[in-house]
Coordinates of N, CA and C and ligand atoms in Angstrom, one line a residue:
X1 N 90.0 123.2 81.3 CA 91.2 123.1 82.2 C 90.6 122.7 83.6
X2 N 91.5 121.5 84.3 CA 90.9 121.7 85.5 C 90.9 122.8 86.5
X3 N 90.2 122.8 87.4 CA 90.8 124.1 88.5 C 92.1 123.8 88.9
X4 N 92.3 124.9 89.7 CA 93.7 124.9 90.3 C 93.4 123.8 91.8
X5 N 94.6 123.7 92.2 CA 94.4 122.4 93.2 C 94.4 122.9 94.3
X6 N 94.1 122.8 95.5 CA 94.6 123.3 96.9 C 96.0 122.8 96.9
X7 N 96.9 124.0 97.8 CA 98.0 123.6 98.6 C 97.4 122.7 99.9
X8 N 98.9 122.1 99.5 CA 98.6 120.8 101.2 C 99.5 121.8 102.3
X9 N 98.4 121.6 102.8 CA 98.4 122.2 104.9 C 100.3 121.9 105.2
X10 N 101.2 123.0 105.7 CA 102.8 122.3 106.3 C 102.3 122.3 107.8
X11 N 103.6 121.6 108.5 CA 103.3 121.3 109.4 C 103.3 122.8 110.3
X12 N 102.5 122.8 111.4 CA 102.4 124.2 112.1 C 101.2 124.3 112.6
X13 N 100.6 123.9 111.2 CA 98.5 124.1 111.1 C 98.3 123.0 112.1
X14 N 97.4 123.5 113.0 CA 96.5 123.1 114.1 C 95.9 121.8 113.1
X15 N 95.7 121.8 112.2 CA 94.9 120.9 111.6 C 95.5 119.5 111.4
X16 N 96.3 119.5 111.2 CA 97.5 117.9 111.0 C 97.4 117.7 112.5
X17 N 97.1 118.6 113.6 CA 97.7 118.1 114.6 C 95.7 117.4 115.5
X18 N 94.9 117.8 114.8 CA 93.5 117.2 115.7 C 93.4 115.7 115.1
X19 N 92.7 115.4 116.0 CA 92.3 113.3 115.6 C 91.2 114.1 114.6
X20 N 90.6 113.7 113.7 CA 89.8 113.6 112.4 C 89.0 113.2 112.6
X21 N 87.5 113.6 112.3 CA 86.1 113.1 112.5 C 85.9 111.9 111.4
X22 N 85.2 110.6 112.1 CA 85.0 109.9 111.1 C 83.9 110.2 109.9
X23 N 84.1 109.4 108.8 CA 82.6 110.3 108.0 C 81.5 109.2 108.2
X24 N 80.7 109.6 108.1 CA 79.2 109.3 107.9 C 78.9 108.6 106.9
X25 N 77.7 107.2 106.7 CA 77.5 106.5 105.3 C 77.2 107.5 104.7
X26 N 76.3 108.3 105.2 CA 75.5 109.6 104.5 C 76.2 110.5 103.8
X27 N 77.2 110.7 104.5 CA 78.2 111.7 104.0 C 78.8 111.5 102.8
X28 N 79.3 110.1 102.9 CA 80.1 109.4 102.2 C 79.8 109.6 100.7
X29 N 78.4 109.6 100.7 CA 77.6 109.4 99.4 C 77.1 111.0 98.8
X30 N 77.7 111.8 99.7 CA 77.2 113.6 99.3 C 78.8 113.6 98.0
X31 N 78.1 114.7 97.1 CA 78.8 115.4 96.2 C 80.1 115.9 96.6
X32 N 79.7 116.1 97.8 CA 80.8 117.1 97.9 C 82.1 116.2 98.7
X33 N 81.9 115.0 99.6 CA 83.0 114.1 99.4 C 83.3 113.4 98.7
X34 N 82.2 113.1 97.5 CA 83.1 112.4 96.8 C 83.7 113.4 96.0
X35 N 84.1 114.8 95.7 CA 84.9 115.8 95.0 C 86.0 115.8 96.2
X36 N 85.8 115.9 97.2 CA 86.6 115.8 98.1 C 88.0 114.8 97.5
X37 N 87.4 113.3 97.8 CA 88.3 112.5 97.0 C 88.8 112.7 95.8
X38 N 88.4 113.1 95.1 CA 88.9 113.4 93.5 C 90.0 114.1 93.9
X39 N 89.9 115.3 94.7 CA 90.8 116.8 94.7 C 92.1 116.0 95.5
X40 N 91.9 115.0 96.5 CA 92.8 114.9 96.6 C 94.0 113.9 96.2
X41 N 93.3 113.1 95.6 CA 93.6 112.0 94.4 C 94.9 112.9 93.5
X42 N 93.6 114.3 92.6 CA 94.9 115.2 91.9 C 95.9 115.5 92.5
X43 N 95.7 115.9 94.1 CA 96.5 117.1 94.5 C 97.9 115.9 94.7
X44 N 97.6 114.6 95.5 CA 98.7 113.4 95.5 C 99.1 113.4 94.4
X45 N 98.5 113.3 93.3 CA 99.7 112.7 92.0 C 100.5 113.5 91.5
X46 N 99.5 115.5 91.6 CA 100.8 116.3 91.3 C 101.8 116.5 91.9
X47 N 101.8 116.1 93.7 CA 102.8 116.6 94.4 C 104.2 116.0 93.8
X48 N 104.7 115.2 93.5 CA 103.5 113.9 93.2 C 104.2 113.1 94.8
X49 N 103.3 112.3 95.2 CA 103.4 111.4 96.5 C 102.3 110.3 96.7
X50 N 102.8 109.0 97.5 CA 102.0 108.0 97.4 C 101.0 107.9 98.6
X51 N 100.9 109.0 99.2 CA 99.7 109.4 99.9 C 99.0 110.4 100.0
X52 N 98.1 110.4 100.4 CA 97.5 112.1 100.8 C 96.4 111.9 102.2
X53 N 96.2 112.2 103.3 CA 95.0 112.5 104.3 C 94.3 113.6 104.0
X54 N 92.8 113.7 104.6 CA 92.3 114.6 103.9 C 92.4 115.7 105.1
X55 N 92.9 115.6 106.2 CA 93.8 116.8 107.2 C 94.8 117.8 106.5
X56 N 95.5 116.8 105.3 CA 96.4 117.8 104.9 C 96.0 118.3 103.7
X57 N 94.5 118.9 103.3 CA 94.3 119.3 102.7 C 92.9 120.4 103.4
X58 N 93.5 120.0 105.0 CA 92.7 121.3 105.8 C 91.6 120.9 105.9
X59 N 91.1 119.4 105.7 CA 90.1 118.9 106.2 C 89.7 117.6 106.9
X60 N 89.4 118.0 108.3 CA 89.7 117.3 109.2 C 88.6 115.7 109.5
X61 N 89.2 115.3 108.2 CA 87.9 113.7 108.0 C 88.6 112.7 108.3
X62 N 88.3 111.2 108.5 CA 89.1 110.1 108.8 C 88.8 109.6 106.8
X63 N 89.7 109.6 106.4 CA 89.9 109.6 104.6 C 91.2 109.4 103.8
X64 N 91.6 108.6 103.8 CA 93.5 108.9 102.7 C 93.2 108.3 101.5
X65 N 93.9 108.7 100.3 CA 94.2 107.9 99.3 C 95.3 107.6 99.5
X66 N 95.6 106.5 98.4 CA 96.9 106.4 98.5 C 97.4 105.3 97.3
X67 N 98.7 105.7 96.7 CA 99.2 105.1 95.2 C 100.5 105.3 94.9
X68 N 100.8 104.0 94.8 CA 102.4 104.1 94.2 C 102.7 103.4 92.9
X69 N 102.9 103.9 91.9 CA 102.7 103.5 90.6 C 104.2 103.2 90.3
X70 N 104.0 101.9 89.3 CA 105.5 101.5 88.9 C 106.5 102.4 88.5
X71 N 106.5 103.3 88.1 CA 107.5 104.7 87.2 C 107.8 105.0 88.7
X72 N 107.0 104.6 90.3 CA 108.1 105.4 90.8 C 108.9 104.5 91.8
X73 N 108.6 103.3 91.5 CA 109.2 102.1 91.8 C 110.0 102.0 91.1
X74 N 110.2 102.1 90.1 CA 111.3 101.8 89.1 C 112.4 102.8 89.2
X75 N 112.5 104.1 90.2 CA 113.4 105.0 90.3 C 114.4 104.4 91.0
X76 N 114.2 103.1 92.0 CA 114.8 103.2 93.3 C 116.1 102.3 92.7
X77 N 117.0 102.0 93.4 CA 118.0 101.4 93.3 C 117.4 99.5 93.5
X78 N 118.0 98.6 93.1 CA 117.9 97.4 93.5 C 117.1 97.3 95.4
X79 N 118.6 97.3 95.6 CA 118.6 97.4 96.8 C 117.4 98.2 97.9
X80 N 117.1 99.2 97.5 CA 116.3 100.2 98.2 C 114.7 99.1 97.6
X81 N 114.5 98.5 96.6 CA 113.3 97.9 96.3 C 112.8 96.6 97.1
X82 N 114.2 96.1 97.3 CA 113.9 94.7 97.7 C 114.0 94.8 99.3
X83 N 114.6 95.5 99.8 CA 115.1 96.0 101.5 C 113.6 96.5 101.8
X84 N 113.1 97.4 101.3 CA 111.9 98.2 101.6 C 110.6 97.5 101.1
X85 N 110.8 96.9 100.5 CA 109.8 95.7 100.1 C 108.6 96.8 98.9
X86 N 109.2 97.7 98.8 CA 108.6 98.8 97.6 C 108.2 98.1 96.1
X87 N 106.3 97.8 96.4 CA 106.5 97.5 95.1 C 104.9 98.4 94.9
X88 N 104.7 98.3 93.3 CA 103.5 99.0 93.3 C 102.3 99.3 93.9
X89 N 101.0 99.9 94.2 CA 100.0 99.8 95.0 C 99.2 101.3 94.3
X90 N 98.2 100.1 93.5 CA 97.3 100.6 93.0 C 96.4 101.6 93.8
X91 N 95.7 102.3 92.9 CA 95.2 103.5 93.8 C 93.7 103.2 94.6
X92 N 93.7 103.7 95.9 CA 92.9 102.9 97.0 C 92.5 104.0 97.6
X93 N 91.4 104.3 98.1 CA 90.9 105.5 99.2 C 90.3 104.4 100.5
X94 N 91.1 105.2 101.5 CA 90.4 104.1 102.5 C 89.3 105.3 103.7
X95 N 88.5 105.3 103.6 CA 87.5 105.7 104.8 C 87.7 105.3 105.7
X96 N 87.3 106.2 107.5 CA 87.3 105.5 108.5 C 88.5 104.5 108.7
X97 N 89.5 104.3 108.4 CA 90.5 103.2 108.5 C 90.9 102.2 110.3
X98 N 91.0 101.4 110.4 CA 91.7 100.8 111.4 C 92.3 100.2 111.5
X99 N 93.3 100.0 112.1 CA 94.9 99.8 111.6 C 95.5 98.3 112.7
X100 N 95.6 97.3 112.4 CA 96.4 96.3 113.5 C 97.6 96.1 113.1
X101 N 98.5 95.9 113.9 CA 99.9 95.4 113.4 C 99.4 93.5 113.4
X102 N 100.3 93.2 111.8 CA 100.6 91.4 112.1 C 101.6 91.4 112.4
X103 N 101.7 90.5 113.3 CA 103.3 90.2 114.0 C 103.6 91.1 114.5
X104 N 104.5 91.4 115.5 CA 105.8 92.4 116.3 C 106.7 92.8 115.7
X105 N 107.1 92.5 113.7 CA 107.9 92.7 113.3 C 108.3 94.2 112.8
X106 N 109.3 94.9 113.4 CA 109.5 96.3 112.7 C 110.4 96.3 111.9
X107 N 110.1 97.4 111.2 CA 111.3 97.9 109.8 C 111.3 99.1 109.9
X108 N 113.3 100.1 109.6 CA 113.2 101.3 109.9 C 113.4 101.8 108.4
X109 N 112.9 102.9 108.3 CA 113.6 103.4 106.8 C 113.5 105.0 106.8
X110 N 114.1 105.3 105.9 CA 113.9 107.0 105.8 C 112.2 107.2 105.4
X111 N 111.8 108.3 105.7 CA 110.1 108.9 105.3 C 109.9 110.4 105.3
X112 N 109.4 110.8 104.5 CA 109.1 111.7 104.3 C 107.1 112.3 104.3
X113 N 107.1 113.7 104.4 CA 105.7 114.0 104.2 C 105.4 114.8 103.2
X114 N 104.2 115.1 102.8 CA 104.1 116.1 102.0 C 103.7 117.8 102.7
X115 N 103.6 117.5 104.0 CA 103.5 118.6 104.7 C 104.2 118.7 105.7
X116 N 106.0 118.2 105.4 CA 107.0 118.9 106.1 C 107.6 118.6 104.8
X117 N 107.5 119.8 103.7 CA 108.4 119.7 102.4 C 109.5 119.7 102.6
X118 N 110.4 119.0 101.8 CA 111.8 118.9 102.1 C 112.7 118.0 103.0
X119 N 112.2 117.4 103.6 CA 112.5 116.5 104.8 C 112.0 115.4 104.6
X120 N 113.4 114.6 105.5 CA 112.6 112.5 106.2 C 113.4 112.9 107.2
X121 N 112.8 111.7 107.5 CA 113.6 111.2 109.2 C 113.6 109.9 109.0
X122 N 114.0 109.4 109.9 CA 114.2 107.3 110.2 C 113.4 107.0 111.0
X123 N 112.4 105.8 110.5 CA 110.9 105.6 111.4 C 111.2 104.1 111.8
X124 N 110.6 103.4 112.2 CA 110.3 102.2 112.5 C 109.1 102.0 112.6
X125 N 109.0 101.2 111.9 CA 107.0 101.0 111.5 C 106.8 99.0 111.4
X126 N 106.1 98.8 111.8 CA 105.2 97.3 111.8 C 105.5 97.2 110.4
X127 N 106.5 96.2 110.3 CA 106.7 95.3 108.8 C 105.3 94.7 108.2
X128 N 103.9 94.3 108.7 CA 103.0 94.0 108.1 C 102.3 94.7 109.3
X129 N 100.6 94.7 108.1 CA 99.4 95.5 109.0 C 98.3 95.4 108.1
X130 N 97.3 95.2 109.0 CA 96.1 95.0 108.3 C 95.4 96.1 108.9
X131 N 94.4 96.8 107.5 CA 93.7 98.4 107.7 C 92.1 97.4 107.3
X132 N 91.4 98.1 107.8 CA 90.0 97.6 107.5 C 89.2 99.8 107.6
X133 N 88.3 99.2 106.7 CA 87.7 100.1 106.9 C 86.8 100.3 105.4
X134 N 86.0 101.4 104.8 CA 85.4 101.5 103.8 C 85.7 102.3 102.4
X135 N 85.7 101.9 101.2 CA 86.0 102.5 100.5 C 85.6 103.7 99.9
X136 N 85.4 104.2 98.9 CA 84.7 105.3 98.4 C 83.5 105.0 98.2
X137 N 83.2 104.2 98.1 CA 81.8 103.9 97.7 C 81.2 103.4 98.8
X138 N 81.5 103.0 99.8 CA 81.0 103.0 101.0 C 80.8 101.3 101.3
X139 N 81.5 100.3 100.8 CA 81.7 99.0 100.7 C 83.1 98.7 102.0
X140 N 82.7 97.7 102.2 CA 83.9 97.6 103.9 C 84.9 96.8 102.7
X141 N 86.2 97.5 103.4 CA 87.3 97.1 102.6 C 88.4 96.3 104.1
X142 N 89.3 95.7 103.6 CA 90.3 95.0 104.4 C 91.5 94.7 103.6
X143 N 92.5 95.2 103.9 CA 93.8 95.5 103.5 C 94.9 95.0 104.3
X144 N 95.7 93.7 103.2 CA 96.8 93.3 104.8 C 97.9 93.6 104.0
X145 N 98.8 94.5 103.7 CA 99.9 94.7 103.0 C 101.2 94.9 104.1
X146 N 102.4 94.3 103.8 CA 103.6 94.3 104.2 C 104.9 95.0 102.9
X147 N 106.1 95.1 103.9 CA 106.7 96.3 103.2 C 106.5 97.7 103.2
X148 N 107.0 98.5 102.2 CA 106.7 99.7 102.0 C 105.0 100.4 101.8
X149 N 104.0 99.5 101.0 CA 102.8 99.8 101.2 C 102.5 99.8 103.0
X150 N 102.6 98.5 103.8 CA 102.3 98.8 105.1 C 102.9 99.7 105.7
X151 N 104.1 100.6 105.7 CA 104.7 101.9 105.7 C 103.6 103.2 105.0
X152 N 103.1 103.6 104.1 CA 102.7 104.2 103.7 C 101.0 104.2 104.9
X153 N 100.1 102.8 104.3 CA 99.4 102.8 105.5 C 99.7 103.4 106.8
X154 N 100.5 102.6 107.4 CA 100.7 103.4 108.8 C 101.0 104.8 109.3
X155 N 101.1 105.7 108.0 CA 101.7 107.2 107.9 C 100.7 107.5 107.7
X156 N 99.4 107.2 106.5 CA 98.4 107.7 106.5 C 97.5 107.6 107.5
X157 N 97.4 106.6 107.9 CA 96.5 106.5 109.3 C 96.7 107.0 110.4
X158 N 97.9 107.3 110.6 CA 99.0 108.3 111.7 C 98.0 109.8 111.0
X159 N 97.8 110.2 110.3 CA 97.7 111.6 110.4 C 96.3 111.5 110.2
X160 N 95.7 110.5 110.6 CA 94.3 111.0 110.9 C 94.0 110.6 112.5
X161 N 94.9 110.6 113.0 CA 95.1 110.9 114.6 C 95.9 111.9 115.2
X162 N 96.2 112.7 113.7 CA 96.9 114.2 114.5 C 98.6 113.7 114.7
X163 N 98.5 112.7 114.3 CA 100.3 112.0 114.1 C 101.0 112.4 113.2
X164 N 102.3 112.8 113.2 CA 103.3 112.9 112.4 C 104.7 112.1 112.3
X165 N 105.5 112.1 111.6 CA 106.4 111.1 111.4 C 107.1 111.5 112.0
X166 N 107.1 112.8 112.7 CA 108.7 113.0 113.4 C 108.4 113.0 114.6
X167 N 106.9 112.5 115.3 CA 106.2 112.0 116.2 C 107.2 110.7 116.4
X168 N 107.2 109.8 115.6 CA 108.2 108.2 115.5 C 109.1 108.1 115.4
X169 N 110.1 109.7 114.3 CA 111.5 109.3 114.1 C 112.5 109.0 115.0
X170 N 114.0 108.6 114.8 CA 114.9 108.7 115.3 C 115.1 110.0 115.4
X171 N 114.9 111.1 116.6 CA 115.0 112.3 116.1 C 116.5 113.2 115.3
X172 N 117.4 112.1 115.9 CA 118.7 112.6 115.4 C 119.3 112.3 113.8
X173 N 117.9 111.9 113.1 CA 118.0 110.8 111.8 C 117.2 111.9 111.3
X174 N 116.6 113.3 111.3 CA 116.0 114.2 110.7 C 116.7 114.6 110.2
X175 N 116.9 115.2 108.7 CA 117.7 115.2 107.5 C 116.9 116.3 106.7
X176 N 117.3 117.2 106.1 CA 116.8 117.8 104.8 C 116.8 116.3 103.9
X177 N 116.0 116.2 102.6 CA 116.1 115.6 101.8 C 117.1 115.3 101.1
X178 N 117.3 116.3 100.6 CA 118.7 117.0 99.7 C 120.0 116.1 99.9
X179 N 120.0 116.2 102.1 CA 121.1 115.5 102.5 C 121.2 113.9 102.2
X180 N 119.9 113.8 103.0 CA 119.4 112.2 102.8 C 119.7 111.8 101.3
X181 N 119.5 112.2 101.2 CA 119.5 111.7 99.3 C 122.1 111.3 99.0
X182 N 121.8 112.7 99.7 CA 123.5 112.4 99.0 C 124.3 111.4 100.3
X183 N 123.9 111.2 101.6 CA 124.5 110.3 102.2 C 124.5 109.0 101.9
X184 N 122.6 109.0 102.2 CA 121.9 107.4 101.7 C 121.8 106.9 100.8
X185 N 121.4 107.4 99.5 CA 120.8 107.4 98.2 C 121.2 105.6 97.8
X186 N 120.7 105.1 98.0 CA 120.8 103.6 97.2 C 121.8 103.1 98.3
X187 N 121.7 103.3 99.1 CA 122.7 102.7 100.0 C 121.7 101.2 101.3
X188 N 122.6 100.1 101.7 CA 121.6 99.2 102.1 C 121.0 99.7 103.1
X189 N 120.5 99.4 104.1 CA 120.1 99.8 105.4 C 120.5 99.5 106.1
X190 N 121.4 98.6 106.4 CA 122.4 97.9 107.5 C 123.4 99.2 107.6
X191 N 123.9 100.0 106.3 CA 125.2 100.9 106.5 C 124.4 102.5 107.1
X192 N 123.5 102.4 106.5 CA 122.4 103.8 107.4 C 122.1 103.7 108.6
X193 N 121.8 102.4 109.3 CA 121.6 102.3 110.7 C 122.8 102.6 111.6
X194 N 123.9 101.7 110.9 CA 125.1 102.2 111.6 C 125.4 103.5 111.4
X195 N 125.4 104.2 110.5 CA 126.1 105.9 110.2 C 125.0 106.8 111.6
X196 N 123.8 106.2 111.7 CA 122.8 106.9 112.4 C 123.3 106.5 113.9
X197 N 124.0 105.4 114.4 CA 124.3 104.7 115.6 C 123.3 103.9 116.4
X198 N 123.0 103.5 115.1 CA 121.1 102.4 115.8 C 121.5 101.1 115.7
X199 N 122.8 100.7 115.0 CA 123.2 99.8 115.4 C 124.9 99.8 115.9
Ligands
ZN201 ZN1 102.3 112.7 105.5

């Protein structure tokens, strides 16, 4: 059996809230980060969610995985796939990350965390973004994804600077899930902006 997994850190902990030390090549290559990554590889797919920082697992490294697998692409409505630009994104650990926006272009959508359970809010994030930085294995990686993967990036990289989504929301677009789900649920985003008065 595997062990049991850690709980992920809610928001409150000091620890979501410090900037994250970067790791080390040296480090990179010790036992004990690469179990690091593994643990939290698990702990993302049981929550289940298509990120994880390693802040919210109470340890304060510059590190995220991150994976969105078709079964949960395939949940969404038409609409919510093609608007959000949601499509799969194989599983990726990025080390040390650094994040550019391409272009000035933003897109808002509902988001959620795994360590404010229960909740989104409405963000506006850089429609495309390029992340550079190293993988697990300690090889430099470069990443330019747009859509919902560049949403996910920018959330995970956000919380290895002590950032939170409700740092960026519309604050008056903070919603239990539950709600969000029965107002919005498959609805376009042109009718959510207006219901919210953003447009
Ligand atoms: Zn998060």
């Amino acid at each position: 059996m595997a062990a049991e997994l850690p709980r992920i850190v809610q928001v409150g902990d000091p620890v979501l809230r410090e900037p994250a030390a970067d790791v080390t090549v040296e480090e990179l290559a010790t036992p004990e980060f690469q179990a690091l990554v593994r643990t939290m590889v698990a702990v993302m797919r049981a929550a289940p969610g298509v990120g994880l920082a390693a802040p919210q697992l109470g340890v304060s490294k510059r590190v995220f995985v991150m994976e969105d697998p078709p079964e949960f692409v395939a949940k969404l409505s038409e609409v919510e796939r093609t608007e959000r630009g949601r499509v799969p994104v194989p599983l990726r650990t990025i080390v040390n990350p650094v994040l550019r926006p391409v272009g000035d272009a933003k897109v808002g959508f509902f988001e959620g965390c795994l360590s404010l359970a229960g909740y989104v809010g409405f963000v506006e994030r850089w429609a495309e973004v390029e992340v550079t930085g190293l993988d697990e294995t300690g090889a430099p990686v470069s990443v330019r994804l747009s859509g919902w993967p560049a949403r996910i990036l920018q959330h995970e990289t956000d919380h290895l600077a002590g950032t939170l989504y409700v740092d960026r929301m519309v604050t008056r677009s903070f919603s239990t899930a539950e709600t969000a789900k029965v107002r919005f649920g498959g609805r376009p985003v042109a009718e959510i902006r207006r219901a919210l008065g953003l447009d």
